[in-house]
Amino acid sequence: MSLTLHYHPLSSYCWKVLIALYENGVPFEARAVNLGDPAARAAYAALWPTAKIPLLVDGDRVVPETSIQIEYLDRHHPGAVQMLPDEFEAQLEVRLWDRVFDLHVMTPMQRFIAQQLRPEAERDAATLTGTVNDLGLAYDLIESRLGDHAWAAGDAFTMADCAAAPALFYAAIVRPFSPAHVKLNAYFERLLARPSVWRCIVEARPVFQYYPLRHALPARFLSD
């Protein structure tokens, strides 16, 4: 099999690409990366120097960065679900929402988790407060701009929704949505009902024990 995804089942960014792969039933090898092992990390960094996950390898071609990976799959391994629409303005809308979820939801969520990985005495209170506040601002933005269509960028499931699902899954554990976020709450439930998204959650269950906020995971994500 020529298509390989180097990943970790807990990683939100890995979920983003896995969802795109699962949506279209693309055959691939999922190869878990142990970045805590120096030899494994060095071998992985030889593929792409940043040693970030996920990394997509297609034969001799190495494809980094999740949005690029999904666009690459859409072009070279297409399926029934088109991740980028044909029309240029519609593409811009998908890319905008992709950036919103990556930069304004995923990034503050990950900064918060990074603090949780430190000893409690070494955690920065200002960073923790700032990231939670940033998530609140992002939720308000999403709520105000979602519109009445089913998915982030319109009536079709796209790359934007691949980004949204893992970002919102983990962010909602850091800062739950408020009752005022009616559209956001409904959108998140639609994402969870998507088989590709739920599959990522189920596959992560054996390693949720290593997630720093495992005590705050809702019960519905731990068992069917």
PDB file of C-alpha atoms in Angstrom:
ATOM      1  CA  MET A   1       0.000   0.000   0.000  1.00  0.00           C
ATOM      2  CA  SER A   2       1.585   3.277  -1.084  1.00  0.00           C
ATOM      3  CA  LEU A   3      -0.451   5.686   1.077  1.00  0.00           C
ATOM      4  CA  THR A   4       0.694   5.944   4.708  1.00  0.00           C
ATOM      5  CA  LEU A   5      -0.445   8.275   7.478  1.00  0.00           C
ATOM      6  CA  HIS A   6       2.010   8.713  10.330  1.00  0.00           C
ATOM      7  CA  TYR A   7      -0.148   9.651  13.299  1.00  0.00           C
ATOM      8  CA  HIS A   8      -1.171   9.259  16.927  1.00  0.00           C
ATOM      9  CA  PRO A   9      -4.762   8.340  17.845  1.00  0.00           C
ATOM     10  CA  LEU A  10      -5.052  11.110  20.480  1.00  0.00           C
ATOM     11  CA  SER A  11      -3.899  13.908  18.203  1.00  0.00           C
ATOM     12  CA  SER A  12      -6.581  16.380  17.138  1.00  0.00           C
ATOM     13  CA  TYR A  13      -4.718  17.242  13.953  1.00  0.00           C
ATOM     14  CA  CYS A  14      -4.416  13.557  13.107  1.00  0.00           C
ATOM     15  CA  TRP A  15      -8.183  13.204  13.514  1.00  0.00           C
ATOM     16  CA  LYS A  16      -8.622  15.980  10.993  1.00  0.00           C
ATOM     17  CA  VAL A  17      -6.903  13.978   8.261  1.00  0.00           C
ATOM     18  CA  LEU A  18      -8.309  10.638   9.402  1.00  0.00           C
ATOM     19  CA  ILE A  19     -11.823  12.022   9.010  1.00  0.00           C
ATOM     20  CA  ALA A  20     -11.087  12.978   5.393  1.00  0.00           C
ATOM     21  CA  LEU A  21      -9.668   9.511   4.726  1.00  0.00           C
ATOM     22  CA  TYR A  22     -12.596   7.736   6.385  1.00  0.00           C
ATOM     23  CA  GLU A  23     -15.169   9.876   4.592  1.00  0.00           C
ATOM     24  CA  ASN A  24     -13.950   8.579   1.256  1.00  0.00           C
ATOM     25  CA  GLY A  25     -12.843   5.090   2.216  1.00  0.00           C
ATOM     26  CA  VAL A  26      -9.342   5.733   0.937  1.00  0.00           C
ATOM     27  CA  PRO A  27      -7.085   2.676   1.529  1.00  0.00           C
ATOM     28  CA  PHE A  28      -4.080   3.640   3.643  1.00  0.00           C
ATOM     29  CA  GLU A  29      -1.737   2.351   6.304  1.00  0.00           C
ATOM     30  CA  ALA A  30      -2.051   4.083   9.676  1.00  0.00           C
ATOM     31  CA  ARG A  31       1.403   4.054  11.261  1.00  0.00           C
ATOM     32  CA  ALA A  32       1.556   5.206  14.893  1.00  0.00           C
ATOM     33  CA  VAL A  33       4.503   7.416  15.796  1.00  0.00           C
ATOM     34  CA  ASN A  34       6.206   7.275  19.191  1.00  0.00           C
ATOM     35  CA  LEU A  35       7.811  10.702  19.465  1.00  0.00           C
ATOM     36  CA  GLY A  36       8.902   9.896  23.007  1.00  0.00           C
ATOM     37  CA  ASP A  37      11.391   7.319  21.725  1.00  0.00           C
ATOM     38  CA  PRO A  38      14.591   9.084  20.531  1.00  0.00           C
ATOM     39  CA  ALA A  39      15.357   6.554  17.801  1.00  0.00           C
ATOM     40  CA  ALA A  40      11.789   6.570  16.495  1.00  0.00           C
ATOM     41  CA  ARG A  41      11.715  10.367  16.575  1.00  0.00           C
ATOM     42  CA  ALA A  42      14.989  10.604  14.650  1.00  0.00           C
ATOM     43  CA  ALA A  43      13.734   8.189  11.993  1.00  0.00           C
ATOM     44  CA  TYR A  44      10.515  10.124  11.689  1.00  0.00           C
ATOM     45  CA  ALA A  45      12.328  13.480  11.480  1.00  0.00           C
ATOM     46  CA  ALA A  46      14.258  12.084   8.531  1.00  0.00           C
ATOM     47  CA  LEU A  47      10.975  12.104   6.620  1.00  0.00           C
ATOM     48  CA  TRP A  48      10.102  15.686   7.572  1.00  0.00           C
ATOM     49  CA  PRO A  49      12.430  17.745   9.821  1.00  0.00           C
ATOM     50  CA  THR A  50       9.743  19.284  12.064  1.00  0.00           C
ATOM     51  CA  ALA A  51       8.751  15.769  13.239  1.00  0.00           C
ATOM     52  CA  LYS A  52       5.162  16.980  13.554  1.00  0.00           C
ATOM     53  CA  ILE A  53       2.213  14.642  13.192  1.00  0.00           C
ATOM     54  CA  PRO A  54       0.395  13.748  11.097  1.00  0.00           C
ATOM     55  CA  LEU A  55       2.513  13.211   8.017  1.00  0.00           C
ATOM     56  CA  LEU A  56       1.112  11.768   4.802  1.00  0.00           C
ATOM     57  CA  VAL A  57       3.396   9.719   2.556  1.00  0.00           C
ATOM     58  CA  ASP A  58       2.243   8.675  -0.895  1.00  0.00           C
ATOM     59  CA  GLY A  59       4.883   6.474  -2.496  1.00  0.00           C
ATOM     60  CA  ASP A  60       7.965   8.666  -2.694  1.00  0.00           C
ATOM     61  CA  ARG A  61       6.069  11.871  -1.973  1.00  0.00           C
ATOM     62  CA  VAL A  62       5.953  13.358   1.529  1.00  0.00           C
ATOM     63  CA  VAL A  63       2.997  15.654   2.218  1.00  0.00           C
ATOM     64  CA  PRO A  64       3.105  17.734   5.441  1.00  0.00           C
ATOM     65  CA  GLU A  65       0.477  20.023   7.019  1.00  0.00           C
ATOM     66  CA  THR A  66      -3.090  18.858   7.488  1.00  0.00           C
ATOM     67  CA  SER A  67      -4.904  21.253   5.173  1.00  0.00           C
ATOM     68  CA  ILE A  68      -2.424  20.509   2.406  1.00  0.00           C
ATOM     69  CA  GLN A  69      -2.809  16.795   3.067  1.00  0.00           C
ATOM     70  CA  ILE A  70      -6.589  16.958   2.691  1.00  0.00           C
ATOM     71  CA  GLU A  71      -6.351  19.015  -0.488  1.00  0.00           C
ATOM     72  CA  TYR A  72      -3.802  16.526  -1.803  1.00  0.00           C
ATOM     73  CA  LEU A  73      -6.111  13.613  -1.052  1.00  0.00           C
ATOM     74  CA  ASP A  74      -9.002  15.441  -2.689  1.00  0.00           C
ATOM     75  CA  ARG A  75      -6.988  15.811  -5.896  1.00  0.00           C
ATOM     76  CA  HIS A  76      -5.053  12.539  -6.033  1.00  0.00           C
ATOM     77  CA  HIS A  77      -7.285  10.144  -4.081  1.00  0.00           C
ATOM     78  CA  PRO A  78     -10.809  11.500  -4.602  1.00  0.00           C
ATOM     79  CA  GLY A  79     -13.949   9.844  -3.335  1.00  0.00           C
ATOM     80  CA  ALA A  80     -17.647  10.520  -3.052  1.00  0.00           C
ATOM     81  CA  VAL A  81     -17.163  13.418  -0.610  1.00  0.00           C
ATOM     82  CA  GLN A  82     -15.440  16.378  -2.238  1.00  0.00           C
ATOM     83  CA  MET A  83     -13.427  18.192   0.420  1.00  0.00           C
ATOM     84  CA  LEU A  84     -12.875  21.320  -1.687  1.00  0.00           C
ATOM     85  CA  PRO A  85     -15.647  22.566  -3.997  1.00  0.00           C
ATOM     86  CA  ASP A  86     -14.920  23.448  -7.596  1.00  0.00           C
ATOM     87  CA  GLU A  87     -16.010  27.075  -7.465  1.00  0.00           C
ATOM     88  CA  PHE A  88     -13.337  29.517  -6.293  1.00  0.00           C
ATOM     89  CA  GLU A  89     -15.456  31.601  -3.904  1.00  0.00           C
ATOM     90  CA  ALA A  90     -16.764  28.429  -2.300  1.00  0.00           C
ATOM     91  CA  GLN A  91     -13.179  27.196  -1.911  1.00  0.00           C
ATOM     92  CA  LEU A  92     -12.291  30.412  -0.094  1.00  0.00           C
ATOM     93  CA  GLU A  93     -15.180  29.876   2.318  1.00  0.00           C
ATOM     94  CA  VAL A  94     -13.982  26.345   3.104  1.00  0.00           C
ATOM     95  CA  ARG A  95     -10.411  27.525   3.612  1.00  0.00           C
ATOM     96  CA  LEU A  96     -11.580  30.389   5.833  1.00  0.00           C
ATOM     97  CA  TRP A  97     -13.501  28.062   8.138  1.00  0.00           C
ATOM     98  CA  ASP A  98     -10.588  25.625   8.112  1.00  0.00           C
ATOM     99  CA  ARG A  99      -8.358  28.439   9.382  1.00  0.00           C
ATOM    100  CA  VAL A 100     -10.923  29.529  11.976  1.00  0.00           C
ATOM    101  CA  PHE A 101     -11.055  26.072  13.522  1.00  0.00           C
ATOM    102  CA  ASP A 102      -7.309  25.462  13.339  1.00  0.00           C
ATOM    103  CA  LEU A 103      -6.117  28.874  14.531  1.00  0.00           C
ATOM    104  CA  HIS A 104      -8.870  30.057  16.852  1.00  0.00           C
ATOM    105  CA  VAL A 105     -10.121  26.794  18.366  1.00  0.00           C
ATOM    106  CA  MET A 106      -7.378  24.169  17.976  1.00  0.00           C
ATOM    107  CA  THR A 107      -4.484  26.491  18.858  1.00  0.00           C
ATOM    108  CA  PRO A 108      -5.770  27.870  22.191  1.00  0.00           C
ATOM    109  CA  MET A 109      -7.017  24.410  23.140  1.00  0.00           C
ATOM    110  CA  GLN A 110      -3.557  22.965  22.564  1.00  0.00           C
ATOM    111  CA  ARG A 111      -1.905  25.792  24.532  1.00  0.00           C
ATOM    112  CA  PHE A 112      -4.167  24.940  27.455  1.00  0.00           C
ATOM    113  CA  ILE A 113      -3.306  21.234  27.238  1.00  0.00           C
ATOM    114  CA  ALA A 114       0.401  22.049  27.023  1.00  0.00           C
ATOM    115  CA  GLN A 115       0.084  23.766  30.404  1.00  0.00           C
ATOM    116  CA  GLN A 116      -1.646  20.695  31.851  1.00  0.00           C
ATOM    117  CA  LEU A 117       1.366  18.598  30.887  1.00  0.00           C
ATOM    118  CA  ARG A 118       3.553  20.676  33.198  1.00  0.00           C
ATOM    119  CA  PRO A 119       3.830  20.121  36.947  1.00  0.00           C
ATOM    120  CA  GLU A 120       1.055  22.121  38.600  1.00  0.00           C
ATOM    121  CA  ALA A 121       3.492  24.553  40.220  1.00  0.00           C
ATOM    122  CA  GLU A 122       4.954  25.417  36.808  1.00  0.00           C
ATOM    123  CA  ARG A 123       1.681  26.187  35.027  1.00  0.00           C
ATOM    124  CA  ASP A 124       1.193  29.759  33.874  1.00  0.00           C
ATOM    125  CA  ALA A 125      -2.102  31.129  35.183  1.00  0.00           C
ATOM    126  CA  ALA A 126      -2.235  33.915  32.613  1.00  0.00           C
ATOM    127  CA  THR A 127      -1.864  31.442  29.748  1.00  0.00           C
ATOM    128  CA  LEU A 128      -4.580  29.197  31.155  1.00  0.00           C
ATOM    129  CA  THR A 129      -6.997  32.081  31.575  1.00  0.00           C
ATOM    130  CA  GLY A 130      -6.113  33.571  28.202  1.00  0.00           C
ATOM    131  CA  THR A 131      -6.677  30.343  26.296  1.00  0.00           C
ATOM    132  CA  VAL A 132     -10.082  29.796  27.921  1.00  0.00           C
ATOM    133  CA  ASN A 133     -11.047  33.367  27.051  1.00  0.00           C
ATOM    134  CA  ASP A 134      -9.828  32.881  23.484  1.00  0.00           C
ATOM    135  CA  LEU A 135     -12.050  29.821  23.144  1.00  0.00           C
ATOM    136  CA  GLY A 136     -15.038  31.841  24.320  1.00  0.00           C
ATOM    137  CA  LEU A 137     -14.352  34.463  21.662  1.00  0.00           C
ATOM    138  CA  ALA A 138     -14.016  31.732  19.028  1.00  0.00           C
ATOM    139  CA  TYR A 139     -17.316  30.156  20.079  1.00  0.00           C
ATOM    140  CA  ASP A 140     -19.056  33.529  19.793  1.00  0.00           C
ATOM    141  CA  LEU A 141     -17.559  34.054  16.343  1.00  0.00           C
ATOM    142  CA  ILE A 142     -18.668  30.625  15.142  1.00  0.00           C
ATOM    143  CA  GLU A 143     -22.146  31.063  16.607  1.00  0.00           C
ATOM    144  CA  SER A 144     -22.590  34.384  14.829  1.00  0.00           C
ATOM    145  CA  ARG A 145     -21.338  33.170  11.443  1.00  0.00           C
ATOM    146  CA  LEU A 146     -22.538  29.590  11.094  1.00  0.00           C
ATOM    147  CA  GLY A 147     -25.749  30.424   9.297  1.00  0.00           C
ATOM    148  CA  ASP A 148     -28.615  27.989   8.805  1.00  0.00           C
ATOM    149  CA  HIS A 149     -26.896  25.366   6.645  1.00  0.00           C
ATOM    150  CA  ALA A 150     -25.871  21.963   7.939  1.00  0.00           C
ATOM    151  CA  TRP A 151     -22.095  22.304   7.705  1.00  0.00           C
ATOM    152  CA  ALA A 152     -19.510  24.987   8.356  1.00  0.00           C
ATOM    153  CA  ALA A 153     -19.106  26.246   4.796  1.00  0.00           C
ATOM    154  CA  GLY A 154     -22.524  25.331   3.380  1.00  0.00           C
ATOM    155  CA  ASP A 155     -24.734  22.344   2.747  1.00  0.00           C
ATOM    156  CA  ALA A 156     -21.872  19.954   1.927  1.00  0.00           C
ATOM    157  CA  PHE A 157     -19.400  18.324   4.338  1.00  0.00           C
ATOM    158  CA  THR A 158     -15.913  19.643   3.511  1.00  0.00           C
ATOM    159  CA  MET A 159     -12.376  20.072   4.795  1.00  0.00           C
ATOM    160  CA  ALA A 160     -13.715  22.768   7.123  1.00  0.00           C
ATOM    161  CA  ASP A 161     -15.753  20.163   8.976  1.00  0.00           C
ATOM    162  CA  CYS A 162     -12.768  17.817   9.158  1.00  0.00           C
ATOM    163  CA  ALA A 163     -10.993  20.624  11.024  1.00  0.00           C
ATOM    164  CA  ALA A 164     -14.014  21.484  13.154  1.00  0.00           C
ATOM    165  CA  ALA A 165     -14.723  18.052  14.601  1.00  0.00           C
ATOM    166  CA  PRO A 166     -11.478  17.412  16.529  1.00  0.00           C
ATOM    167  CA  ALA A 167     -11.005  21.078  17.417  1.00  0.00           C
ATOM    168  CA  LEU A 168     -14.455  21.332  18.980  1.00  0.00           C
ATOM    169  CA  PHE A 169     -14.269  17.877  20.577  1.00  0.00           C
ATOM    170  CA  TYR A 170     -11.215  18.761  22.634  1.00  0.00           C
ATOM    171  CA  ALA A 171     -12.022  22.448  23.091  1.00  0.00           C
ATOM    172  CA  ALA A 172     -15.423  21.651  24.606  1.00  0.00           C
ATOM    173  CA  ILE A 173     -13.647  19.716  27.354  1.00  0.00           C
ATOM    174  CA  VAL A 174     -11.482  22.745  28.158  1.00  0.00           C
ATOM    175  CA  ARG A 175     -14.402  25.188  27.913  1.00  0.00           C
ATOM    176  CA  PRO A 176     -17.876  23.700  27.393  1.00  0.00           C
ATOM    177  CA  PHE A 177     -20.234  25.499  25.043  1.00  0.00           C
ATOM    178  CA  SER A 178     -22.805  27.694  26.756  1.00  0.00           C
ATOM    179  CA  PRO A 179     -26.581  27.284  26.249  1.00  0.00           C
ATOM    180  CA  ALA A 180     -26.425  30.522  24.269  1.00  0.00           C
ATOM    181  CA  HIS A 181     -24.345  28.774  21.609  1.00  0.00           C
ATOM    182  CA  VAL A 182     -27.411  27.173  20.061  1.00  0.00           C
ATOM    183  CA  LYS A 183     -26.077  26.817  16.525  1.00  0.00           C
ATOM    184  CA  LEU A 184     -22.646  25.691  17.704  1.00  0.00           C
ATOM    185  CA  ASN A 185     -24.131  23.028  19.975  1.00  0.00           C
ATOM    186  CA  ALA A 186     -26.342  21.705  17.161  1.00  0.00           C
ATOM    187  CA  TYR A 187     -23.448  21.741  14.698  1.00  0.00           C
ATOM    188  CA  PHE A 188     -21.245  19.790  17.117  1.00  0.00           C
ATOM    189  CA  GLU A 189     -23.919  17.133  17.506  1.00  0.00           C
ATOM    190  CA  ARG A 190     -24.147  16.791  13.719  1.00  0.00           C
ATOM    191  CA  LEU A 191     -20.393  16.310  13.594  1.00  0.00           C
ATOM    192  CA  LEU A 192     -20.535  13.610  16.266  1.00  0.00           C
ATOM    193  CA  ALA A 193     -23.235  11.799  14.286  1.00  0.00           C
ATOM    194  CA  ARG A 194     -20.909  11.569  11.300  1.00  0.00           C
ATOM    195  CA  PRO A 195     -19.501   7.984  11.188  1.00  0.00           C
ATOM    196  CA  SER A 196     -16.022   9.196  10.241  1.00  0.00           C
ATOM    197  CA  VAL A 197     -15.879  11.435  13.317  1.00  0.00           C
ATOM    198  CA  TRP A 198     -17.248   8.851  15.721  1.00  0.00           C
ATOM    199  CA  ARG A 199     -14.759   6.316  14.407  1.00  0.00           C
ATOM    200  CA  CYS A 200     -11.883   8.583  15.485  1.00  0.00           C
ATOM    201  CA  ILE A 201     -13.374   8.827  18.979  1.00  0.00           C
ATOM    202  CA  VAL A 202     -13.813   5.063  19.276  1.00  0.00           C
ATOM    203  CA  GLU A 203     -10.279   4.401  18.039  1.00  0.00           C
ATOM    204  CA  ALA A 204      -8.889   6.833  20.612  1.00  0.00           C
ATOM    205  CA  ARG A 205     -10.616   5.179  23.576  1.00  0.00           C
ATOM    206  CA  PRO A 206      -7.712   2.828  24.419  1.00  0.00           C
ATOM    207  CA  VAL A 207      -5.373   5.828  24.779  1.00  0.00           C
ATOM    208  CA  PHE A 208      -7.723   8.358  26.413  1.00  0.00           C
ATOM    209  CA  GLN A 209      -6.027   7.292  29.653  1.00  0.00           C
ATOM    210  CA  TYR A 210      -3.036   9.395  28.574  1.00  0.00           C
ATOM    211  CA  TYR A 211      -5.110  12.528  27.903  1.00  0.00           C
ATOM    212  CA  PRO A 212      -4.432  15.133  30.640  1.00  0.00           C
ATOM    213  CA  LEU A 213      -8.134  15.983  31.061  1.00  0.00           C
ATOM    214  CA  ARG A 214      -9.368  12.392  30.902  1.00  0.00           C
ATOM    215  CA  HIS A 215     -11.349  12.946  34.103  1.00  0.00           C
ATOM    216  CA  ALA A 216     -13.442  15.562  32.282  1.00  0.00           C
ATOM    217  CA  LEU A 217     -14.305  13.432  29.227  1.00  0.00           C
ATOM    218  CA  PRO A 218     -18.086  12.986  28.958  1.00  0.00           C
ATOM    219  CA  ALA A 219     -19.182   9.394  29.556  1.00  0.00           C
ATOM    220  CA  ARG A 220     -20.703   9.064  26.087  1.00  0.00           C
ATOM    221  CA  PHE A 221     -17.222   9.287  24.562  1.00  0.00           C
ATOM    222  CA  LEU A 222     -15.845   6.482  26.712  1.00  0.00           C
ATOM    223  CA  SER A 223     -18.313   3.745  25.793  1.00  0.00           C
ATOM    224  CA  ASP A 224     -21.261   3.138  23.479  1.00  0.00           C
TER     225      ASP A 224
END
